[in-house]
GROMACS .gro file of N, CA, C and O in nm:
model
  488
    1UNK      N    1  -9.083   2.874   1.900
    1UNK     CA    2  -9.213   2.936   1.889
    1UNK      C    3  -9.216   3.047   1.784
    1UNK      O    4  -9.324   3.096   1.750
    2UNK      N    5  -9.101   3.090   1.739
    2UNK     CA    6  -9.089   3.185   1.629
    2UNK      C    7  -9.007   3.120   1.519
    2UNK      O    8  -8.904   3.059   1.547
    3UNK      N    9  -9.052   3.135   1.397
    3UNK     CA   10  -8.983   3.073   1.284
    3UNK      C   11  -8.976   3.170   1.168
    3UNK      O   12  -9.079   3.216   1.119
    4UNK      N   13  -8.855   3.199   1.125
    4UNK     CA   14  -8.833   3.288   1.013
    4UNK      C   15  -8.830   3.211   0.882
    4UNK      O   16  -8.793   3.093   0.878
    5UNK      N   17  -8.864   3.281   0.775
    5UNK     CA   18  -8.853   3.225   0.641
    5UNK      C   19  -8.836   3.339   0.543
    5UNK      O   20  -8.859   3.455   0.577
    6UNK      N   21  -8.794   3.304   0.422
    6UNK     CA   22  -8.784   3.404   0.316
    6UNK      C   23  -8.644   3.448   0.281
    6UNK      O   24  -8.626   3.527   0.189
    7UNK      N   25  -8.546   3.400   0.354
    7UNK     CA   26  -8.409   3.439   0.322
    7UNK      C   27  -8.364   3.377   0.191
    7UNK      O   28  -8.432   3.291   0.133
    8UNK      N   29  -8.249   3.423   0.143
    8UNK     CA   30  -8.199   3.367   0.018
    8UNK      C   31  -8.078   3.441  -0.033
    8UNK      O   32  -8.022   3.527   0.036
    9UNK      N   33  -8.040   3.406  -0.156
    9UNK     CA   34  -7.925   3.467  -0.222
    9UNK      C   35  -7.977   3.559  -0.331
    9UNK      O   36  -8.049   3.514  -0.422
   10UNK      N   37  -7.944   3.687  -0.322
   10UNK     CA   38  -7.994   3.784  -0.418
   10UNK      C   39  -7.882   3.878  -0.461
   10UNK      O   40  -7.779   3.890  -0.393
   11UNK      N   41  -7.907   3.946  -0.570
   11UNK     CA   42  -7.812   4.043  -0.620
   11UNK      C   43  -7.838   4.180  -0.558
   11UNK      O   44  -7.952   4.210  -0.521
   12UNK      N   45  -7.735   4.260  -0.548
   12UNK     CA   46  -7.751   4.395  -0.496
   12UNK      C   47  -7.858   4.469  -0.576
   12UNK      O   48  -7.860   4.461  -0.699
   13UNK      N   49  -7.945   4.540  -0.504
   13UNK     CA   50  -8.054   4.612  -0.567
   13UNK      C   51  -8.185   4.536  -0.567
   13UNK      O   52  -8.291   4.595  -0.590
   14UNK      N   53  -8.178   4.407  -0.543
   14UNK     CA   54  -8.299   4.324  -0.541
   14UNK      C   55  -8.375   4.342  -0.410
   14UNK      O   56  -8.328   4.411  -0.317
   15UNK      N   57  -8.489   4.275  -0.403
   15UNK     CA   58  -8.574   4.281  -0.285
   15UNK      C   59  -8.601   4.141  -0.230
   15UNK      O   60  -8.597   4.043  -0.305
   16UNK      N   61  -8.627   4.136  -0.102
   16UNK     CA   62  -8.666   4.013  -0.034
   16UNK      C   63  -8.767   4.049   0.073
   16UNK      O   64  -8.761   4.159   0.130
   17UNK      N   65  -8.855   3.955   0.103
   17UNK     CA   66  -8.947   3.973   0.214
   17UNK      C   67  -8.929   3.856   0.311
   17UNK      O   68  -8.945   3.741   0.273
   18UNK      N   69  -8.892   3.888   0.433
   18UNK     CA   70  -8.880   3.788   0.537
   18UNK      C   71  -9.012   3.779   0.614
   18UNK      O   72  -9.081   3.879   0.632
   19UNK      N   73  -9.042   3.659   0.660
   19UNK     CA   74  -9.161   3.636   0.740
   19UNK      C   75  -9.123   3.570   0.870
   19UNK      O   76  -9.025   3.495   0.875
   20UNK      N   77  -9.201   3.596   0.972
   20UNK     CA   78  -9.180   3.534   1.103
   20UNK      C   79  -9.316   3.489   1.154
   20UNK      O   80  -9.403   3.573   1.181
   21UNK      N   81  -9.333   3.360   1.166
   21UNK     CA   82  -9.459   3.308   1.214
   21UNK      C   83  -9.442   3.255   1.355
   21UNK      O   84  -9.334   3.210   1.395
   22UNK      N   85  -9.550   3.260   1.431
   22UNK     CA   86  -9.546   3.221   1.572
   22UNK      C   87  -9.633   3.099   1.595
   22UNK      O   88  -9.734   3.080   1.528
   23UNK      N   89  -9.592   3.020   1.689
   23UNK     CA   90  -9.672   2.904   1.730
   23UNK      C   91  -9.663   2.889   1.881
   23UNK      O   92  -9.567   2.932   1.943
   24UNK      N   93  -9.766   2.833   1.938
   24UNK     CA   94  -9.764   2.807   2.081
   24UNK      C   95  -9.817   2.920   2.166
   24UNK      O   96  -9.856   2.900   2.280
   25UNK      N   97  -9.813   3.042   2.114
   25UNK     CA   98  -9.868   3.155   2.186
   25UNK      C   99  -9.896   3.265   2.086
   25UNK      O  100  -9.841   3.265   1.978
   26UNK      N  101  -9.975   3.361   2.127
   26UNK     CA  102  -9.998   3.476   2.041
   26UNK      C  103  -9.900   3.586   2.076
   26UNK      O  104  -9.872   3.612   2.192
   27UNK      N  105  -9.846   3.648   1.975
   27UNK     CA  106  -9.749   3.756   1.996
   27UNK      C  107  -9.808   3.891   1.959
   27UNK      O  108  -9.736   3.988   1.946
   28UNK      N  109  -9.940   3.895   1.945
   28UNK     CA  110 -10.003   4.021   1.904
   28UNK      C  111  -9.981   4.131   2.008
   28UNK      O  112  -9.978   4.248   1.974
   29UNK      N  113  -9.967   4.095   2.134
   29UNK     CA  114  -9.949   4.195   2.240
   29UNK      C  115  -9.802   4.215   2.274
   29UNK      O  116  -9.770   4.277   2.375
   30UNK      N  117  -9.713   4.163   2.193
   30UNK     CA  118  -9.570   4.173   2.219
   30UNK      C  119  -9.506   4.278   2.128
   30UNK      O  120  -9.554   4.305   2.019
   31UNK      N  121  -9.397   4.332   2.172
   31UNK     CA  122  -9.310   4.405   2.081
   31UNK      C  123  -9.234   4.301   1.999
   31UNK      O  124  -9.177   4.207   2.055
   32UNK      N  125  -9.238   4.317   1.869
   32UNK     CA  126  -9.172   4.224   1.779
   32UNK      C  127  -9.065   4.298   1.701
   32UNK      O  128  -9.082   4.416   1.667
   33UNK      N  129  -8.957   4.229   1.673
   33UNK     CA  130  -8.846   4.297   1.608
   33UNK      C  131  -8.767   4.204   1.519
   33UNK      O  132  -8.779   4.081   1.528
   34UNK      N  133  -8.688   4.265   1.435
   34UNK     CA  134  -8.590   4.194   1.352
   34UNK      C  135  -8.451   4.240   1.394
   34UNK      O  136  -8.427   4.361   1.410
   35UNK      N  137  -8.362   4.146   1.410
   35UNK     CA  138  -8.221   4.171   1.433
   35UNK      C  139  -8.143   4.096   1.325
   35UNK      O  140  -8.196   4.008   1.258
   36UNK      N  141  -8.017   4.130   1.311
   36UNK     CA  142  -7.933   4.057   1.218
   36UNK      C  143  -7.793   4.041   1.275
   36UNK      O  144  -7.750   4.122   1.361
   37UNK      N  145  -7.723   3.942   1.227
   37UNK     CA  146  -7.589   3.915   1.280
   37UNK      C  147  -7.501   3.855   1.171
   37UNK      O  148  -7.544   3.768   1.095
   38UNK      N  149  -7.378   3.904   1.166
   38UNK     CA  150  -7.277   3.846   1.079
   38UNK      C  151  -7.172   3.780   1.167
   38UNK      O  152  -7.154   3.821   1.283
   39UNK      N  153  -7.103   3.680   1.116
   39UNK     CA  154  -7.003   3.610   1.199
   39UNK      C  155  -6.900   3.705   1.255
   39UNK      O  156  -6.847   3.792   1.185
   40UNK      N  157  -6.873   3.691   1.383
   40UNK     CA  158  -6.772   3.772   1.448
   40UNK      C  159  -6.819   3.907   1.497
   40UNK      O  160  -6.742   3.982   1.556
   41UNK      N  161  -6.946   3.938   1.472
   41UNK     CA  162  -7.001   4.066   1.516
   41UNK      C  163  -7.122   4.044   1.605
   41UNK      O  164  -7.184   3.939   1.604
   42UNK      N  165  -7.154   4.149   1.680
   42UNK     CA  166  -7.271   4.140   1.767
   42UNK      C  167  -7.400   4.146   1.685
   42UNK      O  168  -7.403   4.207   1.577
   43UNK      N  169  -7.501   4.086   1.741
   43UNK     CA  170  -7.633   4.094   1.677
   43UNK      C  171  -7.681   4.239   1.686
   43UNK      O  172  -7.671   4.303   1.791
   44UNK      N  173  -7.732   4.291   1.577
   44UNK     CA  174  -7.772   4.430   1.575
   44UNK      C  175  -7.920   4.447   1.541
   44UNK      O  176  -7.979   4.369   1.467
   45UNK      N  177  -7.975   4.553   1.597
   45UNK     CA  178  -8.116   4.586   1.576
   45UNK      C  179  -8.139   4.630   1.431
   45UNK      O  180  -8.059   4.704   1.375
   46UNK      N  181  -8.252   4.584   1.375
   46UNK     CA  182  -8.289   4.624   1.240
   46UNK      C  183  -8.419   4.704   1.242
   46UNK      O  184  -8.425   4.816   1.189
   47UNK      N  185  -8.523   4.648   1.301
   47UNK     CA  186  -8.653   4.715   1.302
   47UNK      C  187  -8.741   4.654   1.409
   47UNK      O  188  -8.721   4.539   1.448
   48UNK      N  189  -8.837   4.733   1.457
   48UNK     CA  190  -8.927   4.685   1.561
   48UNK      C  191  -9.068   4.736   1.539
   48UNK      O  192  -9.089   4.845   1.485
   49UNK      N  193  -9.163   4.654   1.585
   49UNK     CA  194  -9.304   4.691   1.589
   49UNK      C  195  -9.336   4.702   1.737
   49UNK      O  196  -9.346   4.602   1.806
   50UNK      N  197  -9.350   4.824   1.789
   50UNK     CA  198  -9.349   4.847   1.932
   50UNK      C  199  -9.485   4.829   1.997
   50UNK      O  200  -9.583   4.887   1.952
   51UNK      N  201  -9.488   4.751   2.104
   51UNK     CA  202  -9.610   4.732   2.182
   51UNK      C  203  -9.653   4.861   2.248
   51UNK      O  204  -9.770   4.892   2.259
   52UNK      N  205  -9.555   4.941   2.291
   52UNK     CA  206  -9.581   5.059   2.372
   52UNK      C  207  -9.678   5.155   2.304
   52UNK      O  208  -9.770   5.206   2.366
   53UNK      N  209  -9.654   5.183   2.174
   53UNK     CA  210  -9.737   5.283   2.108
   53UNK      C  211  -9.788   5.237   1.973
   53UNK      O  212  -9.852   5.314   1.901
   54UNK      N  213  -9.757   5.112   1.937
   54UNK     CA  214  -9.804   5.059   1.810
   54UNK      C  215  -9.729   5.111   1.690
   54UNK      O  216  -9.767   5.084   1.576
   55UNK      N  217  -9.623   5.186   1.715
   55UNK     CA  218  -9.544   5.241   1.605
   55UNK      C  219  -9.429   5.149   1.568
   55UNK      O  220  -9.396   5.056   1.640
   56UNK      N  221  -9.369   5.179   1.454
   56UNK     CA  222  -9.253   5.104   1.410
   56UNK      C  223  -9.128   5.189   1.419
   56UNK      O  224  -9.135   5.313   1.425
   57UNK      N  225  -9.015   5.123   1.424
   57UNK     CA  226  -8.886   5.191   1.428
   57UNK      C  227  -8.787   5.111   1.345
   57UNK      O  228  -8.794   4.988   1.343
   58UNK      N  229  -8.699   5.182   1.277
   58UNK     CA  230  -8.599   5.118   1.192
   58UNK      C  231  -8.461   5.174   1.220
   58UNK      O  232  -8.446   5.293   1.248
   59UNK      N  233  -8.362   5.088   1.211
   59UNK     CA  234  -8.224   5.134   1.228
   59UNK      C  235  -8.189   5.230   1.115
   59UNK      O  236  -8.241   5.218   1.003
   60UNK      N  237  -8.101   5.323   1.143
   60UNK     CA  238  -8.062   5.421   1.042
   60UNK      C  239  -8.007   5.354   0.916
   60UNK      O  240  -8.026   5.402   0.805
   61UNK      N  241  -7.937   5.243   0.934
   61UNK     CA  242  -7.873   5.175   0.822
   61UNK      C  243  -7.972   5.115   0.722
   61UNK      O  244  -7.935   5.086   0.608
   62UNK      N  245  -8.097   5.098   0.764
   62UNK     CA  246  -8.197   5.038   0.676
   62UNK      C  247  -8.315   5.130   0.650
   62UNK      O  248  -8.403   5.096   0.570
   63UNK      N  249  -8.316   5.245   0.714
   63UNK     CA  250  -8.429   5.337   0.702
   63UNK      C  251  -8.445   5.378   0.556
   63UNK      O  252  -8.350   5.413   0.488
   64UNK      N  253  -8.570   5.371   0.509
   64UNK     CA  254  -8.598   5.404   0.370
   64UNK      C  255  -8.586   5.287   0.275
   64UNK      O  256  -8.630   5.295   0.160
   65UNK      N  257  -8.526   5.177   0.322
   65UNK     CA  258  -8.511   5.058   0.236
   65UNK      C  259  -8.588   4.938   0.292
   65UNK      O  260  -8.642   4.859   0.215
   66UNK      N  261  -8.591   4.926   0.425
   66UNK     CA  262  -8.658   4.814   0.490
   66UNK      C  263  -8.785   4.865   0.558
   66UNK      O  264  -8.788   4.976   0.610
   67UNK      N  265  -8.887   4.778   0.561
   67UNK     CA  266  -9.011   4.813   0.629
   67UNK      C  267  -9.061   4.693   0.708
   67UNK      O  268  -9.079   4.584   0.652
   68UNK      N  269  -9.084   4.715   0.836
   68UNK     CA  270  -9.140   4.610   0.921
   68UNK      C  271  -9.292   4.626   0.924
   68UNK      O  272  -9.344   4.738   0.925
   69UNK      N  273  -9.361   4.512   0.926
   69UNK     CA  274  -9.507   4.516   0.936
   69UNK      C  275  -9.556   4.387   1.000
   69UNK      O  276  -9.479   4.292   1.017
   70UNK      N  277  -9.682   4.388   1.034
   70UNK     CA  278  -9.741   4.270   1.096
   70UNK      C  279  -9.886   4.259   1.050
   70UNK      O  280  -9.956   4.361   1.044
   71UNK      N  281  -9.929   4.138   1.020
   71UNK     CA  282 -10.067   4.121   0.978
   71UNK      C  283 -10.156   4.091   1.098
   71UNK      O  284 -10.109   4.081   1.212
   72UNK      N  285 -10.284   4.078   1.075
   72UNK     CA  286 -10.380   4.059   1.183
   72UNK      C  287 -10.370   3.923   1.250
   72UNK      O  288 -10.430   3.902   1.356
   73UNK      N  289 -10.296   3.833   1.188
   73UNK     CA  290 -10.277   3.701   1.249
   73UNK      C  291 -10.147   3.693   1.328
   73UNK      O  292 -10.115   3.589   1.383
   74UNK      N  293 -10.075   3.803   1.332
   74UNK     CA  294  -9.953   3.807   1.411
   74UNK      C  295  -9.827   3.771   1.338
   74UNK      O  296  -9.719   3.769   1.398
   75UNK      N  297  -9.835   3.743   1.210
   75UNK     CA  298  -9.714   3.716   1.133
   75UNK      C  299  -9.639   3.846   1.110
   75UNK      O  300  -9.698   3.946   1.070
   76UNK      N  301  -9.510   3.841   1.137
   76UNK     CA  302  -9.425   3.959   1.123
   76UNK      C  303  -9.352   3.952   0.990
   76UNK      O  304  -9.310   3.844   0.948
   77UNK      N  305  -9.337   4.066   0.925
   77UNK     CA  306  -9.269   4.072   0.797
   77UNK      C  307  -9.157   4.175   0.800
   77UNK      O  308  -9.161   4.271   0.878
   78UNK      N  309  -9.061   4.155   0.713
   78UNK     CA  310  -8.959   4.257   0.688
   78UNK      C  311  -8.942   4.266   0.538
   78UNK      O  312  -8.885   4.175   0.476
   79UNK      N  313  -8.993   4.372   0.481
   79UNK     CA  314  -8.976   4.398   0.338
   79UNK      C  315  -8.842   4.468   0.319
   79UNK      O  316  -8.820   4.575   0.375
   80UNK      N  317  -8.756   4.406   0.241
   80UNK     CA  318  -8.621   4.461   0.222
   80UNK      C  319  -8.603   4.496   0.075
   80UNK      O  320  -8.605   4.406  -0.011
   81UNK      N  321  -8.587   4.623   0.049
   81UNK     CA  322  -8.566   4.671  -0.088
   81UNK      C  323  -8.426   4.727  -0.102
   81UNK      O  324  -8.360   4.760  -0.003
   82UNK      N  325  -8.383   4.741  -0.226
   82UNK     CA  326  -8.251   4.800  -0.255
   82UNK      C  327  -8.142   4.737  -0.169
   82UNK      O  328  -8.062   4.806  -0.106
   83UNK      N  329  -8.140   4.607  -0.168
   83UNK     CA  330  -8.045   4.535  -0.083
   83UNK      C  331  -7.901   4.563  -0.123
   83UNK      O  332  -7.870   4.581  -0.242
   84UNK      N  333  -7.815   4.567  -0.023
   84UNK     CA  334  -7.672   4.593  -0.043
   84UNK      C  335  -7.592   4.474   0.010
   84UNK      O  336  -7.640   4.402   0.099
   85UNK      N  337  -7.471   4.456  -0.038
   85UNK     CA  338  -7.388   4.347   0.015
   85UNK      C  339  -7.371   4.353   0.167
   85UNK      O  340  -7.364   4.249   0.233
   86UNK      N  341  -7.368   4.474   0.222
   86UNK     CA  342  -7.352   4.487   0.367
   86UNK      C  343  -7.478   4.447   0.445
   86UNK      O  344  -7.475   4.443   0.568
   87UNK      N  345  -7.586   4.417   0.376
   87UNK     CA  346  -7.705   4.363   0.442
   87UNK      C  347  -7.694   4.213   0.462
   87UNK      O  348  -7.781   4.152   0.526
   88UNK      N  349  -7.590   4.152   0.408
   88UNK     CA  350  -7.569   4.009   0.425
   88UNK      C  351  -7.554   3.974   0.572
   88UNK      O  352  -7.471   4.031   0.642
   89UNK      N  353  -7.639   3.883   0.619
   89UNK     CA  354  -7.640   3.845   0.760
   89UNK      C  355  -7.743   3.735   0.781
   89UNK      O  356  -7.822   3.705   0.692
   90UNK      N  357  -7.741   3.680   0.900
   90UNK     CA  358  -7.852   3.596   0.945
   90UNK      C  359  -7.952   3.689   1.014
   90UNK      O  360  -7.914   3.766   1.104
   91UNK      N  361  -8.075   3.681   0.972
   91UNK     CA  362  -8.180   3.767   1.025
   91UNK      C  363  -8.266   3.689   1.124
   91UNK      O  364  -8.312   3.578   1.094
   92UNK      N  365  -8.285   3.750   1.240
   92UNK     CA  366  -8.360   3.686   1.348
   92UNK      C  367  -8.486   3.765   1.382
   92UNK      O  368  -8.483   3.888   1.387
   93UNK      N  369  -8.590   3.691   1.410
   93UNK     CA  370  -8.713   3.749   1.460
   93UNK      C  371  -8.712   3.736   1.612
   93UNK      O  372  -8.664   3.635   1.666
   94UNK      N  373  -8.763   3.837   1.681
   94UNK     CA  374  -8.764   3.836   1.827
   94UNK      C  375  -8.895   3.892   1.880
   94UNK      O  376  -8.955   3.979   1.818
   95UNK      N  377  -8.935   3.841   1.997
   95UNK     CA  378  -9.056   3.890   2.061
   95UNK      C  379  -9.033   3.916   2.208
   95UNK      O  380  -8.965   3.838   2.276
   96UNK      N  381  -9.089   4.025   2.257
   96UNK     CA  382  -9.073   4.060   2.398
   96UNK      C  383  -9.200   4.120   2.454
   96UNK      O  384  -9.267   4.197   2.387
   97UNK      N  385  -9.230   4.085   2.579
   97UNK     CA  386  -9.352   4.132   2.644
   97UNK      C  387  -9.333   4.264   2.717
   97UNK      O  388  -9.425   4.314   2.780
   98UNK      N  389  -9.215   4.324   2.706
   98UNK     CA  390  -9.188   4.446   2.780
   98UNK      C  391  -9.269   4.563   2.726
   98UNK      O  392  -9.308   4.565   2.610
   99UNK      N  393  -9.289   4.662   2.810
   99UNK     CA  394  -9.360   4.783   2.769
   99UNK      C  395  -9.268   4.904   2.762
   99UNK      O  396  -9.272   4.982   2.668
  100UNK      N  397  -9.182   4.916   2.861
  100UNK     CA  398  -9.097   5.035   2.870
  100UNK      C  399  -8.950   5.007   2.842
  100UNK      O  400  -8.868   5.097   2.852
  101UNK      N  401  -8.917   4.885   2.809
  101UNK     CA  402  -8.778   4.854   2.785
  101UNK      C  403  -8.726   4.911   2.654
  101UNK      O  404  -8.801   4.969   2.575
  102UNK      N  405  -8.600   4.893   2.631
  102UNK     CA  406  -8.535   4.943   2.511
  102UNK      C  407  -8.558   4.844   2.398
  102UNK      O  408  -8.504   4.733   2.398
  103UNK      N  409  -8.634   4.884   2.300
  103UNK     CA  410  -8.670   4.792   2.192
  103UNK      C  411  -8.551   4.763   2.102
  103UNK      O  412  -8.558   4.675   2.017
  104UNK      N  413  -8.441   4.839   2.117
  104UNK     CA  414  -8.323   4.813   2.036
  104UNK      C  415  -8.226   4.717   2.103
  104UNK      O  416  -8.124   4.680   2.044
  105UNK      N  417  -8.256   4.678   2.227
  105UNK     CA  418  -8.164   4.596   2.304
  105UNK      C  419  -8.198   4.449   2.293
  105UNK      O  420  -8.313   4.408   2.312
  106UNK      N  421  -8.098   4.368   2.267
  106UNK     CA  422  -8.118   4.224   2.255
  106UNK      C  423  -8.179   4.167   2.383
  106UNK      O  424  -8.268   4.083   2.379
  107UNK      N  425  -8.132   4.213   2.496
  107UNK     CA  426  -8.175   4.161   2.624
  107UNK      C  427  -8.320   4.187   2.658
  107UNK      O  428  -8.373   4.129   2.753
  108UNK      N  429  -8.386   4.275   2.581
  108UNK     CA  430  -8.526   4.305   2.607
  108UNK      C  431  -8.619   4.195   2.556
  108UNK      O  432  -8.736   4.190   2.593
  109UNK      N  433  -8.567   4.108   2.472
  109UNK     CA  434  -8.649   4.008   2.406
  109UNK      C  435  -8.631   3.870   2.465
  109UNK      O  436  -8.520   3.826   2.494
  110UNK      N  437  -8.743   3.801   2.482
  110UNK     CA  438  -8.743   3.669   2.543
  110UNK      C  439  -8.744   3.558   2.439
  110UNK      O  440  -8.684   3.452   2.460
  111UNK      N  441  -8.813   3.581   2.331
  111UNK     CA  442  -8.834   3.477   2.231
  111UNK      C  443  -8.758   3.510   2.103
  111UNK      O  444  -8.763   3.624   2.054
  112UNK      N  445  -8.691   3.408   2.050
  112UNK     CA  446  -8.610   3.425   1.929
  112UNK      C  447  -8.634   3.310   1.833
  112UNK      O  448  -8.655   3.195   1.875
  113UNK      N  449  -8.630   3.341   1.705
  113UNK     CA  450  -8.632   3.237   1.605
  113UNK      C  451  -8.492   3.184   1.580
  113UNK      O  452  -8.395   3.232   1.641
  114UNK      N  453  -8.481   3.088   1.490
  114UNK     CA  454  -8.352   3.026   1.460
  114UNK      C  455  -8.272   3.104   1.356
  114UNK      O  456  -8.153   3.080   1.338
  115UNK      N  457  -8.337   3.196   1.288
  115UNK     CA  458  -8.267   3.279   1.191
  115UNK      C  459  -8.281   3.230   1.049
  115UNK      O  460  -8.301   3.111   1.024
  116UNK      N  461  -8.272   3.323   0.956
  116UNK     CA  462  -8.273   3.291   0.814
  116UNK      C  463  -8.162   3.370   0.746
  116UNK      O  464  -8.143   3.489   0.774
  117UNK      N  465  -8.087   3.304   0.660
  117UNK     CA  466  -7.971   3.366   0.598
  117UNK      C  467  -8.013   3.452   0.478
  117UNK      O  468  -8.089   3.408   0.392
  118UNK      N  469  -7.960   3.573   0.476
  118UNK     CA  470  -7.975   3.662   0.361
  118UNK      C  471  -7.836   3.693   0.310
  118UNK      O  472  -7.751   3.741   0.385
  119UNK      N  473  -7.812   3.663   0.183
  119UNK     CA  474  -7.683   3.690   0.121
  119UNK      C  475  -7.704   3.776  -0.002
  119UNK      O  476  -7.782   3.741  -0.090
  120UNK      N  477  -7.636   3.890  -0.004
  120UNK     CA  478  -7.649   3.984  -0.114
  120UNK      C  479  -7.512   3.996  -0.182
  120UNK      O  480  -7.414   4.030  -0.118
  121UNK      N  481  -7.507   3.965  -0.311
  121UNK     CA  482  -7.381   3.973  -0.385
  121UNK      C  483  -7.388   4.090  -0.483
  121UNK      O  484  -7.493   4.126  -0.533
  122UNK      N  485  -7.270   4.144  -0.510
  122UNK     CA  486  -7.263   4.261  -0.599
  122UNK      C  487  -7.235   4.220  -0.743
  122UNK      O  488  -7.204   4.103  -0.769
   0.00000   0.00000   0.00000
């Protein structure tokens, strides 16, 4: 029900915009987030668009470089600027109906996309 797109192979310093589209239900009332994962490591929080207060939050590692947003049709975006090799990962879109849960926690989210690969070379 969630599908990511926009990943690719880019050089350090370049930009990419990831998109996450929904089908089967509306996610406008959900907290939506981006996570990323590299092989052998846990999936980590990147950014969220919070249902609780309508605000956004970004992990410290991407703050100032990545921006999460959502359009009026519910498509979620992640604008990634000044990409670094350490940003290389599979990026996942997630949706959760929780209100008071931890938006940084994987377990708070019910719906996940299949992921899109982002590779940044130096």
